[in-house]
Coordinates of C-alpha atoms and ligand atoms in Angstrom, one line a residue:
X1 CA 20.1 -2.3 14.1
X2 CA 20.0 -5.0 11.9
X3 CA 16.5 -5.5 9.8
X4 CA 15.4 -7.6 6.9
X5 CA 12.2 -6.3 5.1
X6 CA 10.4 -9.2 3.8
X7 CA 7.6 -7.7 1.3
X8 CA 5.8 -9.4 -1.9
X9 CA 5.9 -6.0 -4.1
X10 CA 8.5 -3.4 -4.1
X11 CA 8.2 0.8 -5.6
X12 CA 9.7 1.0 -8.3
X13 CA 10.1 -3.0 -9.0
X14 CA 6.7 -4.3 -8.3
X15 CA 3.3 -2.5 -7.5
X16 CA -0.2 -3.3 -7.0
X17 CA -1.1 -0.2 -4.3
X18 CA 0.7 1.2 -1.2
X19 CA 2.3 -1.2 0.2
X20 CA 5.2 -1.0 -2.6
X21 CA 5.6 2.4 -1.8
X22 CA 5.6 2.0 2.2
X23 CA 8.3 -0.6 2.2
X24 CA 10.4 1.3 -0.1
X25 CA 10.3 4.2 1.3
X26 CA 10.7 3.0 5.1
X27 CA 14.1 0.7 4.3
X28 CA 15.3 4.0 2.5
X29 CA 14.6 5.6 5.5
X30 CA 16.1 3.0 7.4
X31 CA 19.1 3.1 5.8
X32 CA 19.3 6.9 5.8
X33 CA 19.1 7.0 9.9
X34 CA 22.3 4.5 10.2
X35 CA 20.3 0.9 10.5
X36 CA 21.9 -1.9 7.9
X37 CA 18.8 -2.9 6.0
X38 CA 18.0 -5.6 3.5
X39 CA 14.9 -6.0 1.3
X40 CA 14.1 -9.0 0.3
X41 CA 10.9 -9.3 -2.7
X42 CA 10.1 -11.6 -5.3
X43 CA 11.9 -11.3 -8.9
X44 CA 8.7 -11.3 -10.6
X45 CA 9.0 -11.5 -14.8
X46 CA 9.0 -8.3 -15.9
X47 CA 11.6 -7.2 -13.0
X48 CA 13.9 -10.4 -14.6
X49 CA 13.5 -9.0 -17.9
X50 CA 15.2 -5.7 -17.0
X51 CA 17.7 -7.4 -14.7
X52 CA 20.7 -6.1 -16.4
X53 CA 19.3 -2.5 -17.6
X54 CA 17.9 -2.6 -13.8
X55 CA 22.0 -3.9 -12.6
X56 CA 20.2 -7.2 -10.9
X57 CA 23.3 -9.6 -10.0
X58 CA 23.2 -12.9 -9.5
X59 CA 24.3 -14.1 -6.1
X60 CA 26.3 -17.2 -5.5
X61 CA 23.5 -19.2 -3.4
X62 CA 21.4 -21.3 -5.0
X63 CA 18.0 -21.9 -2.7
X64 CA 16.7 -25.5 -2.0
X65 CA 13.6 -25.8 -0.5
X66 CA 11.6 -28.3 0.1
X67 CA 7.7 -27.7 -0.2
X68 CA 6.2 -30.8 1.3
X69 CA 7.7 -33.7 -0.9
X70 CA 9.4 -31.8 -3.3
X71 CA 12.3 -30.0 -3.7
X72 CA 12.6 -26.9 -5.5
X73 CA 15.4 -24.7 -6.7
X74 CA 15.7 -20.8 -6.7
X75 CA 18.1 -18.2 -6.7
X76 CA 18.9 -15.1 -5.0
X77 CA 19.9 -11.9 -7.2
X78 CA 21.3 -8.5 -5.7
X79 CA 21.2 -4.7 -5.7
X80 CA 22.7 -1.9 -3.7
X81 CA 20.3 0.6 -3.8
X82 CA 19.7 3.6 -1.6
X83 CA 22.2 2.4 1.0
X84 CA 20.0 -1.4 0.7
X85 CA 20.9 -4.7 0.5
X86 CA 17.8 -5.8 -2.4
X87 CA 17.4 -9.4 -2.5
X88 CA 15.3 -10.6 -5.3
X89 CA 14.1 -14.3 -5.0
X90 CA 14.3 -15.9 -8.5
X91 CA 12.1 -19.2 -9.7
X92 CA 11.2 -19.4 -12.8
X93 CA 7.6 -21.6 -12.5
X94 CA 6.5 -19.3 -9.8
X95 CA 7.7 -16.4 -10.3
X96 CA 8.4 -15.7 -13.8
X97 CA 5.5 -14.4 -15.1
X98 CA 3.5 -11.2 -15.8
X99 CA 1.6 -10.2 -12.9
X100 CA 2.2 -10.3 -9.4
X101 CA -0.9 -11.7 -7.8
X102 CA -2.9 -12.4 -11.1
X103 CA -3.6 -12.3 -14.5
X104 CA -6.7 -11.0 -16.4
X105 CA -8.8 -10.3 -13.1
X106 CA -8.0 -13.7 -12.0
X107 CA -5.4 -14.9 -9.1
X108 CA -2.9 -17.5 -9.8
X109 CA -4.3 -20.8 -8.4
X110 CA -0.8 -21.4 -6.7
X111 CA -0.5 -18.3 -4.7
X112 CA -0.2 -20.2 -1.4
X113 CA 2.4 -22.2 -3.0
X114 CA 4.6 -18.8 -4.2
X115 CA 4.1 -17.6 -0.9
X116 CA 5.3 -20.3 1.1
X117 CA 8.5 -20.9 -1.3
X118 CA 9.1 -17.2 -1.2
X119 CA 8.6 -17.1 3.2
X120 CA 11.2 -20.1 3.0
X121 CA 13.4 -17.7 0.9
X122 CA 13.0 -15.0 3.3
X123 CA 14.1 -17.6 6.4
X124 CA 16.8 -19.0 4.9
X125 CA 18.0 -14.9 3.8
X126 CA 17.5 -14.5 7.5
X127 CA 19.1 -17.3 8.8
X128 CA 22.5 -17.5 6.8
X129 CA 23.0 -13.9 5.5
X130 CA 26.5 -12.7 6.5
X131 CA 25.2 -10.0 8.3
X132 CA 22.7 -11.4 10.3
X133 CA 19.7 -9.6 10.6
X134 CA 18.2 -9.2 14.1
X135 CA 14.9 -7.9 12.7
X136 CA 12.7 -9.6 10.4
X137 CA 9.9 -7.5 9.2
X138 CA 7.1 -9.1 7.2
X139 CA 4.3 -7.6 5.4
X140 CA 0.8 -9.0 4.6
X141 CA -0.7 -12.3 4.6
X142 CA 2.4 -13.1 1.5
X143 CA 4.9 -13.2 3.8
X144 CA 2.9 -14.1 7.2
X145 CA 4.3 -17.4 7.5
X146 CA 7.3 -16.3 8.1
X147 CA 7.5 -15.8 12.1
X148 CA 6.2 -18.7 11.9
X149 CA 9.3 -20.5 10.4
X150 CA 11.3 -18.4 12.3
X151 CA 9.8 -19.6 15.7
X152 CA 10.3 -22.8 14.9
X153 CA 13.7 -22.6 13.8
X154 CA 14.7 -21.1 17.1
X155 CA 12.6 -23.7 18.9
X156 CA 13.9 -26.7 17.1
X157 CA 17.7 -24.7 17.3
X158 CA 18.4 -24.9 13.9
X159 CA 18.5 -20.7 14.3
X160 CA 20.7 -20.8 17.4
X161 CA 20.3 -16.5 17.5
X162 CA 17.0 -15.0 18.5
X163 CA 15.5 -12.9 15.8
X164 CA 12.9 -10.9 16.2
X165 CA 10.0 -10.6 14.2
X166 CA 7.2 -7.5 13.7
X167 CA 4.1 -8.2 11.0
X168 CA 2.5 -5.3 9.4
X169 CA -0.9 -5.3 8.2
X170 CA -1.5 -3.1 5.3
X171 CA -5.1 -4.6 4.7
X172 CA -6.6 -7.2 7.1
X173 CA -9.3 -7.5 4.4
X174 CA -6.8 -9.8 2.5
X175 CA -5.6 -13.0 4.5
X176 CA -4.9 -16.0 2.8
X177 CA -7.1 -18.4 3.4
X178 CA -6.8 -22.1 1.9
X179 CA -7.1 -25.6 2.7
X180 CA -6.1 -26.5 5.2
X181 CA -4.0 -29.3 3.1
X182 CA -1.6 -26.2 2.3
X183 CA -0.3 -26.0 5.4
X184 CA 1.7 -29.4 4.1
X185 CA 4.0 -27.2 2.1
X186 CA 5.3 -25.2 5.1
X187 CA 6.7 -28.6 6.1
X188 CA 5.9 -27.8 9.9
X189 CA 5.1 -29.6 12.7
X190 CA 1.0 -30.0 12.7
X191 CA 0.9 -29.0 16.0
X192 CA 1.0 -25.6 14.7
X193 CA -1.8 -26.0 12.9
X194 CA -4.9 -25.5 15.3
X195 CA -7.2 -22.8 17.0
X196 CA -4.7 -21.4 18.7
X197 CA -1.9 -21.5 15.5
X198 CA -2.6 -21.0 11.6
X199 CA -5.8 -22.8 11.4
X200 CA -9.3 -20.8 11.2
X201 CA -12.5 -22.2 10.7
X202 CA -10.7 -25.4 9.0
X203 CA -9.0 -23.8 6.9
X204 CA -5.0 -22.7 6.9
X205 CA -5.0 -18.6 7.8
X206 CA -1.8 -17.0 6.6
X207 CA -2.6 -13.7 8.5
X208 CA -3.4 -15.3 11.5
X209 CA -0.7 -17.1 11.5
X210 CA 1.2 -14.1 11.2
X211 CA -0.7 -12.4 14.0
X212 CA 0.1 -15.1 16.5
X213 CA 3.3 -15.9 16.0
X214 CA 4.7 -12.1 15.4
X215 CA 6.5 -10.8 18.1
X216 CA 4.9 -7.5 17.4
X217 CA 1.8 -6.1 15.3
X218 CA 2.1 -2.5 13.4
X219 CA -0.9 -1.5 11.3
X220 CA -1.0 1.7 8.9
X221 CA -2.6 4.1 10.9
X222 CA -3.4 4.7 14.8
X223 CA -7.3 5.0 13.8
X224 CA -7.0 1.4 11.4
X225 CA -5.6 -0.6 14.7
X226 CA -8.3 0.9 17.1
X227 CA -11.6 -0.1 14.3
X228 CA -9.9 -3.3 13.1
X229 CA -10.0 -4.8 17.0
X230 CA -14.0 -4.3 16.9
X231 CA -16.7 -6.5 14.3
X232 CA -17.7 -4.2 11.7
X233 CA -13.9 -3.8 10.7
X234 CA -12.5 -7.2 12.2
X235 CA -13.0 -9.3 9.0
X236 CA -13.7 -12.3 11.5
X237 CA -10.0 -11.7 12.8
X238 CA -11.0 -9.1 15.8
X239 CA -10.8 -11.4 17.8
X240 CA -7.6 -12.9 17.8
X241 CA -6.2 -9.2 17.3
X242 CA -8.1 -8.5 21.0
X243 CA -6.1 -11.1 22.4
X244 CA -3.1 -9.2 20.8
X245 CA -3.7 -5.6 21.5
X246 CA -1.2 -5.2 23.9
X247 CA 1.3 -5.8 21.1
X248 CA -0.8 -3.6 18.1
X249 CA 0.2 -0.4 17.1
X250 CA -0.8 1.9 14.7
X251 CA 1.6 3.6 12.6
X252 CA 0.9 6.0 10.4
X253 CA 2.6 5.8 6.9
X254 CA 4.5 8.8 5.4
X255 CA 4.8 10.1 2.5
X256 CA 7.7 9.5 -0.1
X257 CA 8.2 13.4 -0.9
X258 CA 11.4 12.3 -2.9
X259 CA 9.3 10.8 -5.3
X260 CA 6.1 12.5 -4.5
X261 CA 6.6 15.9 -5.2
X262 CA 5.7 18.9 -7.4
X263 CA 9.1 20.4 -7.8
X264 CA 11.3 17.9 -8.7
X265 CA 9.4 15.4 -10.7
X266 CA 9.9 14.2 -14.2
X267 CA 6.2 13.3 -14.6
X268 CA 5.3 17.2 -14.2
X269 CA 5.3 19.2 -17.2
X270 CA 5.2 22.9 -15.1
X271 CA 6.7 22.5 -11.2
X272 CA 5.1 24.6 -8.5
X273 CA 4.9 25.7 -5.1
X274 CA 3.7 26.8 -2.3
X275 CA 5.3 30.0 -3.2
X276 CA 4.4 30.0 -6.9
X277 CA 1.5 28.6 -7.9
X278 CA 1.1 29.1 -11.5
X279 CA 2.7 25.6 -12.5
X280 CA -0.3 23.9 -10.9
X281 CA -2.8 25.7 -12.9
X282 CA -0.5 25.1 -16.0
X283 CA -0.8 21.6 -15.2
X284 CA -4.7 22.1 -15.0
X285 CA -4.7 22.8 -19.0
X286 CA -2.3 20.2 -20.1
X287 CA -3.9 17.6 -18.1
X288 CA -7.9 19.1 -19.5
X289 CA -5.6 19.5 -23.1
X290 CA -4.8 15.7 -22.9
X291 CA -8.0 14.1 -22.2
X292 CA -9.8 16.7 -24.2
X293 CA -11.6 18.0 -21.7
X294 CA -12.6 21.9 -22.6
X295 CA -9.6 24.1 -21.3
X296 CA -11.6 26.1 -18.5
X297 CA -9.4 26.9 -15.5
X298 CA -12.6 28.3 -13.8
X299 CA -14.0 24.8 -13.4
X300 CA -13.4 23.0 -10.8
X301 CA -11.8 19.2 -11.7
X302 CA -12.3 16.1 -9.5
X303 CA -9.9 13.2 -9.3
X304 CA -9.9 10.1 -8.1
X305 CA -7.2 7.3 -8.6
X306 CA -7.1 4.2 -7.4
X307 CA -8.3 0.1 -7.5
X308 CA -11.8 0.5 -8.5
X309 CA -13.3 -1.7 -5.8
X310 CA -15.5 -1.0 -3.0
X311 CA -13.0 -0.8 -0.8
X312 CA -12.0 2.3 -2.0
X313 CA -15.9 3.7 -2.1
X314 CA -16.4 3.0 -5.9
X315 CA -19.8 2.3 -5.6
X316 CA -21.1 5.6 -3.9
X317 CA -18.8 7.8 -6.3
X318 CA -20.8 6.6 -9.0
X319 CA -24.6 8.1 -8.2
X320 CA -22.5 11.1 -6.5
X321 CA -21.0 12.0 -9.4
X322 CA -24.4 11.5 -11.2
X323 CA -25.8 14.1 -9.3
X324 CA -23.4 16.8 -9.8
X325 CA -22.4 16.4 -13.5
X326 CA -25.7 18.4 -14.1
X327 CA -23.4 21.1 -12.3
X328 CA -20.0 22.5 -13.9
X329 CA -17.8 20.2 -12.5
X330 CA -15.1 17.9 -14.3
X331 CA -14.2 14.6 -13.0
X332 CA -11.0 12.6 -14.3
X333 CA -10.6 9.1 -13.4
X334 CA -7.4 6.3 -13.0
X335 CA -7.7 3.0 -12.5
X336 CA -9.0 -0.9 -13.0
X337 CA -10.8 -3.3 -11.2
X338 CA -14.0 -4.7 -11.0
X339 CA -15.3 -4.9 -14.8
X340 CA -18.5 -3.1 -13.0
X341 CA -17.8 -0.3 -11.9
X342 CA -15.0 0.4 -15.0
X343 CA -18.3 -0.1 -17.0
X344 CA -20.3 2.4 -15.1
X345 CA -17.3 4.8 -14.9
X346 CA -17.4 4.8 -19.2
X347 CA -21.1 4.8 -19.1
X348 CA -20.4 8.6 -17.2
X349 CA -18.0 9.4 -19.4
X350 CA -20.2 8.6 -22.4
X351 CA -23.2 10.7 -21.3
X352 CA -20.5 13.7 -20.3
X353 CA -18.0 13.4 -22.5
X354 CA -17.0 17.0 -22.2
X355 CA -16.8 16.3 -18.1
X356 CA -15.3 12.9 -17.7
X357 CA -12.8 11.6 -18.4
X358 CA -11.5 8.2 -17.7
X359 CA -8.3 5.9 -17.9
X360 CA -8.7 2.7 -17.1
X361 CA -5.8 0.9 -16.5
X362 CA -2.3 1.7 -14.3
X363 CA -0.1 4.8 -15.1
X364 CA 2.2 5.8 -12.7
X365 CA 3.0 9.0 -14.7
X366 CA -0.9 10.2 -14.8
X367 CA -1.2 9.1 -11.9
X368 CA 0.8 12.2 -11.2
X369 CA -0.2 14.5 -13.2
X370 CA -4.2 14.2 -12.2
X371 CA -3.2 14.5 -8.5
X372 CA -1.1 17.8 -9.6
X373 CA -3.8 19.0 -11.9
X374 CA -6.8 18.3 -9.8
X375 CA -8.6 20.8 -7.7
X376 CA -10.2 18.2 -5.3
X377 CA -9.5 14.1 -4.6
X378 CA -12.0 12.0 -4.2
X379 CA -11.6 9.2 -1.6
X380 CA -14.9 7.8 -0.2
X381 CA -13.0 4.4 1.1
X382 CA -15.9 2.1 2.9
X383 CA -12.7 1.5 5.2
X384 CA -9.1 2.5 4.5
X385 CA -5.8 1.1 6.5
X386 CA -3.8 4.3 5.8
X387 CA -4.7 5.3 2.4
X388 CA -1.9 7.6 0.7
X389 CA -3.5 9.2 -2.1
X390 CA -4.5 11.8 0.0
X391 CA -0.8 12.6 1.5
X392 CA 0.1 12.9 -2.0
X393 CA -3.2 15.4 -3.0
X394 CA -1.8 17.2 0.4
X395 CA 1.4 17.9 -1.0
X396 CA 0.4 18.7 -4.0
X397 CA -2.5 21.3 -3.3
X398 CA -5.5 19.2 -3.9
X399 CA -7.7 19.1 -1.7
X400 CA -8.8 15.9 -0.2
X401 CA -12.9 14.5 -0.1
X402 CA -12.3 11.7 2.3
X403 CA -14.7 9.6 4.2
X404 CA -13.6 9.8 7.5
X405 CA -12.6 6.1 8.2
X406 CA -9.1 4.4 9.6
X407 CA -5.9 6.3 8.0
X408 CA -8.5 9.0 6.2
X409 CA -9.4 10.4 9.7
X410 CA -5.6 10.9 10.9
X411 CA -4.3 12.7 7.7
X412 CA -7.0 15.1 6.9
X413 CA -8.6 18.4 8.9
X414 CA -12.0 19.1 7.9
X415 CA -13.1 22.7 8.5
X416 CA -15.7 21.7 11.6
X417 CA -12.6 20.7 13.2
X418 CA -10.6 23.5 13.1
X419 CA -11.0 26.1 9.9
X420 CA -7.3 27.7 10.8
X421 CA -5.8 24.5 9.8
X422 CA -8.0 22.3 7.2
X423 CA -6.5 20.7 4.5
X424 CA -9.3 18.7 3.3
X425 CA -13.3 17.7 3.9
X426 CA -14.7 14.5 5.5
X427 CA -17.9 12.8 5.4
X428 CA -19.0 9.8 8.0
X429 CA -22.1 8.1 6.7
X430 CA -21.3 5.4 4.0
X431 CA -23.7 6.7 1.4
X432 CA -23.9 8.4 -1.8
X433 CA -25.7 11.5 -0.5
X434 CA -23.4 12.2 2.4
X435 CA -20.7 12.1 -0.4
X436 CA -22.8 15.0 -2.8
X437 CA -23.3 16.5 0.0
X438 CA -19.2 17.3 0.7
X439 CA -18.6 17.8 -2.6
X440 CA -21.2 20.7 -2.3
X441 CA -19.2 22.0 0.6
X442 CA -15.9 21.7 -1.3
X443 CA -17.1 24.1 -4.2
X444 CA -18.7 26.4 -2.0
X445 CA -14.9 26.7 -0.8
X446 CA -13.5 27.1 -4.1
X447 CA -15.5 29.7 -5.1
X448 CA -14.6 31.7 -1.8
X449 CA -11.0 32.2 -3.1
X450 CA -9.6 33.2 0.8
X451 CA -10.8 29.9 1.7
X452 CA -9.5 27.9 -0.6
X453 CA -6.3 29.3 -0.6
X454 CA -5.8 28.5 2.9
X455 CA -6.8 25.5 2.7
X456 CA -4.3 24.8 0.1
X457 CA -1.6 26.6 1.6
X458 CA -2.7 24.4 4.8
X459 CA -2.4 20.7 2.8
X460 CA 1.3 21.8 0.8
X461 CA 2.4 22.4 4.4
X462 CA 0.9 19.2 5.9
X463 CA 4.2 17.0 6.6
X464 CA 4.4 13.3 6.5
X465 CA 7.8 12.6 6.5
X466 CA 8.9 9.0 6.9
X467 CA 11.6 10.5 9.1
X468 CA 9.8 10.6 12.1
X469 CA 7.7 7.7 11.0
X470 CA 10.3 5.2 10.5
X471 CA 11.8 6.4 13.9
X472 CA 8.5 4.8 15.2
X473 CA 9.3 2.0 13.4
X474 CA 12.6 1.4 15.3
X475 CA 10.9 2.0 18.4
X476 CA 8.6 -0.9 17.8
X477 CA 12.1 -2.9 16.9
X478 CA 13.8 -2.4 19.9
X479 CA 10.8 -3.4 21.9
X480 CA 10.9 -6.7 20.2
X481 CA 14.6 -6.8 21.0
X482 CA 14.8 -6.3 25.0
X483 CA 12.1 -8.9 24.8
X484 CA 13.4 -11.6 23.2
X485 CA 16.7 -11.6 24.4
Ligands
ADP1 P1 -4.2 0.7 -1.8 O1 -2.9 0.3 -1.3 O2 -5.3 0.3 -0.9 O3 -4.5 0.3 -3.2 P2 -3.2 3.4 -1.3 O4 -3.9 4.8 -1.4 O5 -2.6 3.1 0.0 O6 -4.3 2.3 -1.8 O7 -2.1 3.4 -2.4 C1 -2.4 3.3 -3.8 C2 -1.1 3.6 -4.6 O8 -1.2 3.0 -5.9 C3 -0.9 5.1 -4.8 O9 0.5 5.3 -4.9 C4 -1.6 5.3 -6.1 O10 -1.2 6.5 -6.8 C5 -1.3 4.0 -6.9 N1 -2.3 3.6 -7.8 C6 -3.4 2.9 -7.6 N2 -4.1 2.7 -8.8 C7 -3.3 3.3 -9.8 C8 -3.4 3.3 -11.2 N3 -4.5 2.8 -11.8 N4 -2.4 3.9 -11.9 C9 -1.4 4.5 -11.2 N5 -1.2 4.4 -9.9 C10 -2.2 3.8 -9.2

């Protein structure tokens, strides 16, 4: 088959959380299993900057779109990577700059705009590329406008094949939503535009747009598809998914153990395995030897890595963690966010400086090492499409402290459901308590040294390949395919 993956951040180019590493590693996959696959993502600055080290070319196709009255110029640069066709859309006022989404905390006012020129990229990629995909596959509420386009290419014949689109939805949380005055730039016909189209509540609804006019829906994980159709995960859009269901399916996402991996990985100081576990306590000291936390392998060490939002349970971590520091515990933390909670994370690490520690800020190389060094992951998401911090803590022996909502509950076996096979230890209620609570559990575990090493043995053998997940993937394609045609 024939598929163009349209996605607004790309592993190793661009990344903001796991949706660059699920479209990378699925048109990898792709490719790998015999499809012809394209990948087509913004050429963001600091990507441009590296264009020649990264061997970007510049095509011979000059983009001219028009967004509402104006017309605006872009280009189209290549790679040939992994057996992929990587289309990066160049333009320099919206897409030359430093961050992908935002700057200093704050989003870029014209997001809808970059969107909508970067979805009219994508169509005219899909449209007049030599090869023709038959698949469009768009990702998140950046590129949700583009079934629409498609649809009414087709319906207007200016696309005289039929293509079929699928939208994955990596966080309905995050929708797009403007005035309804930006649906001007998509230059479509209005009639679009209403309850039953783009618009919601008055305003213009990327998502939704890309939920109605998809030919299929895929979320991250089987549990994600089932809560997001009810109210208390919907985020107002439940409804319209209910009308959908029939074409919803939840998929979950692997794991890219190319680059994820504890034998092979140049962000490792000391490999291991299942087999030989040494390295992983080797990589216990240098990681307690970096942050200068006291060198004590006895103790057991607590990460957690990830956008410091409440999303990802942020806000219960915090009196958790308050109540066992009293205990021997060490806690090492990764990431940025809300200006908040980074606070209250270096107020901890202030009062226990010899038990916190704390980097605030991305690092894909730490992000590494705490997952190899780390006894335990914390991840007490409020709600979680797939989540893949905890595939990775799988793989790489650590166990998993997850609360047991969307992609959290199909990855990880807590002991009360079967103590053969747990990997990791879940917690339902949404509160700090519950959370101190599991932690208690997981140290009772790693002082009971058969346990734990079962346990461990249990999550290094876990398997997410995206082999058998991008196989679902193409099941979902062909689908599309015998319908539309
Ligand atoms: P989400 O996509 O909701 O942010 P996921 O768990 O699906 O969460 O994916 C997060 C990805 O981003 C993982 O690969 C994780 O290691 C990475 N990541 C998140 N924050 C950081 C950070 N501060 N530094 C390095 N990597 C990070």
């Amino acid at each position: 088959m024939r598929i163009l993956l349209a996605t607004s951040e790309l592993y190793p180019y661009s990344k903001t959380g796991g949706l660059a590493d699920m479209v990378a590693a699925l048109g990898k996959t792709l490719a790998r299993q015999g499809h012809k696959v394209g990948v087509v993502t913004p050429l963001y600055g600091p990507i441009l900057q590296k264009a020649g080290e990264l061997g970007l070319e510049r095509m011979d196709w000059n983009l001219t779109l028009m967004l509402d009255w104006r017309t605006v110029q872009g280009s189209v640069w290549y790679l040939n990577k992994d057996g992929q066709d990587i289309y990066f859309i160049g333009q320099q006022e919206l897409f030359n700059r430093p961050g992908i989404y935002q700057e200093n905390g704050h989003d870029y006012f014209d997001n809808p705009e970059r969107f909508i020129f970067f979805s009219k990229a994508v169509e005219n990629l899909a449209m007049y590329l030599p090869w023709q995909p038959e698949m469009v596959h768009v990702h998140d509420w950046q590129t949700s406008l583009v079934p629409l386009l498609l649809t009414h290419s087709m319906e207007s014949g200016k696309l005289k094949r039929a293509v079929g689109t699928c939208l994955t939805i990596h966080n309905l949380a995050y929708q797009g939503v403007y005035a309804s005055s930006v649906f001007a730039m998509a230059n479509l016909p209005w009639g679009y535009f209403g309850p039953s189209g783009s618009e919601f509540y008055g305003n213009f609804n990327f998502l939704k747009t890309g939920i109605v006019f998809s030919d299929k829906l895929t979320t991250v994980s089987p549990q994600y598809a089932k809560e997001i159709q009810g109210q208390e995960y919907g985020a107002n859009l439940n409804g319209v998914l209910n009308q959908r269901q029939n074409d919803l399916v939840g998929i979950l996402n692997g794991a890219d153990y190319d680059v994820w991996n504890t034998e092979k990985n140049p962000a490792l100081k000391y490999s291991y395995s299942l087999k030989n576990m040494s390295g992983k306590a080797k990589n216990k000291q240098a990681l307690q030897e970096k942050l200068g936390l006291p060198q004590n392998p006895q103790i057991p060490l607590f990460g957690n890595i990830g956008r410091m939002a409440e999303q990802k349970g942020i806000d219960i971590l915090i009196p958790a963690l308050e109540d066992m520091l009293a205990g021997d515990i060490q806690f090492v933390c990764l990431g940025s966010g809300s200006a908040k909670y980074e606070e209250q994370v270096n107020q901890l690490r202030a009062q226990y400086p010899d038990k916190v520690a704390v980097y605030i800020g991305y690092n894909n190389e730490l992000a590494h090492q705490i997952t190899a060094a780390a006894d335990f992951f914390l991840m007490p998401s409020r709600y979680e499409p797939c989540g893949l911090n905890q595939m990775y803590s799988l793989r790489y022996g650590t166990l998993p402290i997850v609360r047991a909502t969307g992609g959290l509950v199909d990855s990880v076996i807590d002991p009360s459901e079967s103590v053969q096979e747990a990997d990791g230890f879940k917690f339902t209620n949404y509160n700090s308590n519950h959370l101190a609570r599991t932690i208690l559990k997981a140290m009772a575990v790693y002082y009971s040294p058969e346990k734990f090493k079962l346990m461990r043995s249990n999550a290094m053998k876990a398997d997410f390949s995206w082999d058998v997940t991008a196989k679902k993937y193409t099941a979902v394609y062909e689908s599309i395919f015998r319908k539309v045609t």
